[in-house]
């Protein structure tokens, strides 16, 4: 072995510099993302309740029924297809409305106490 052999092991080629530069850039970008970039406000928003989801689904079903009716009147669907799709959407809407009723009925409403009548408030 010659003295020059250990030095050759430490020589870095231009391809190695490119890989090292890419790794450092990736590490810097990761650190920037983790410590500097703030989360979006929508990420911090509370999750929607079951009732909100059902109300949104109800609105979507109503929109779909309206669009279906329009497309049938414009001649896009045959009457049999229209009736089948309409029945399907109406059944799904009925299920969603039943769930909405079940959720709203299950919410307990507590009385806030006795309020004095208007005549009693005026007398005081």
C-alpha positions as a printed Julia matrix, in Angstrom:
124×3 Matrix{Float64}:
   0.0    0.0     0.0
   1.11   3.43   -0.75
   0.58   6.56    1.22
  -1.74   8.0    -1.49
  -4.33   5.24   -1.14
  -5.95   6.49    2.1
  -6.26   9.96    0.62
  -8.07   8.55   -2.44
 -10.73   7.08   -0.14
 -11.66  10.58    1.03
 -11.95  12.13   -2.41
 -15.52  13.08   -3.22
 -16.72  13.03   -6.81
 -19.06  15.61   -8.32
 -21.94  13.05   -8.21
 -21.37  12.63   -4.49
 -21.5   16.41   -4.04
 -24.8   16.49   -5.9
 -26.3   13.79   -3.66
 -24.98  15.51   -0.55
 -26.41  18.84   -1.71
 -29.79  17.24   -2.41
 -29.85  15.64    1.05
 -28.99  18.93    2.74
 -31.66  20.77    0.73
 -34.23  18.14    1.7
 -33.24  18.36    5.37
 -33.48  22.16    5.25
 -36.91  22.04    3.56
 -38.16  19.53    6.12
 -36.97  21.7     9.01
 -38.55  24.75    7.43
 -41.85  22.93    7.01
 -41.9   21.59   10.56
 -40.79  24.68   12.44
 -41.72  27.66   10.27
 -44.87  27.0     8.24
 -48.06  27.57   10.24
 -51.02  25.22    9.82
 -53.98  26.33    7.75
 -56.91  27.74    9.72
 -59.2   25.06    8.28
 -56.96  22.41    9.87
 -57.67  23.93   13.28
 -61.43  24.18   12.75
 -63.53  21.81   14.82
 -64.89  18.8    13.06
 -68.45  18.94   11.82
 -71.09  17.3    13.94
 -73.22  14.42   12.76
 -76.17  16.8    12.4
 -74.15  19.15   10.18
 -73.15  16.22    7.97
 -76.75  15.05    7.69
 -78.01  18.54    6.84
 -75.38  18.85    4.14
 -76.34  15.42    2.77
 -80.01  16.44    2.78
 -79.22  19.58    0.8
 -77.17  17.56   -1.68
 -80.01  15.1    -2.18
 -82.48  17.93   -2.77
 -80.12  19.44   -5.34
 -79.77  16.05   -7.03
 -83.54  15.65   -7.2
 -83.92  19.12   -8.7
 -81.2   18.4   -11.28
 -82.74  15.03  -12.1
 -86.14  16.63  -12.68
 -84.56  19.24  -14.96
 -82.64  16.63  -16.96
 -85.77  14.48  -17.34
 -87.76  17.45  -18.62
 -84.97  18.25  -21.09
 -85.23  14.69  -22.47
 -81.97  13.28  -21.14
 -83.62  10.33  -19.35
 -86.4    7.94  -20.24
 -89.39   7.95  -17.91
 -88.58   4.52  -16.43
 -84.98   5.56  -15.66
 -86.17   8.86  -14.22
 -88.69   7.17  -11.95
 -86.11   4.63  -10.73
 -83.51   7.3    -9.93
 -86.13   9.58   -8.39
 -87.39   6.78   -6.13
 -83.84   5.95   -5.08
 -83.03   9.57   -4.22
 -86.33  10.06   -2.39
 -85.75   6.91   -0.32
 -82.26   8.07    0.6
 -83.61  11.53    1.48
 -86.28   9.94    3.68
 -83.59   7.99    5.56
 -81.51  11.14    6.05
 -84.56  13.09    7.26
 -85.39  10.29    9.69
 -81.84  10.43   11.07
 -82.07  14.21   11.41
 -85.35  13.86   13.31
 -83.83  11.2    15.54
 -80.82  13.37   16.38
 -82.84  16.53   17.0
 -85.35  14.67   19.19
 -82.59  13.05   21.22
 -81.13  16.41   22.16
 -82.37  17.18   25.64
 -83.65  20.7    26.1
 -83.38  21.84   29.65
 -85.63  24.6    30.89
 -83.69  27.7    31.86
 -85.84  28.45   34.85
 -89.07  30.29   35.35
 -89.23  33.69   33.73
 -91.59  36.14   35.35
 -94.57  37.1    33.25
 -94.64  40.53   31.61
 -97.2   41.82   34.12
 -94.98  40.73   37.02
 -91.92  42.45   35.53
 -93.81  45.7    35.11
 -95.03  45.64   38.72
 -91.53  45.31   40.13
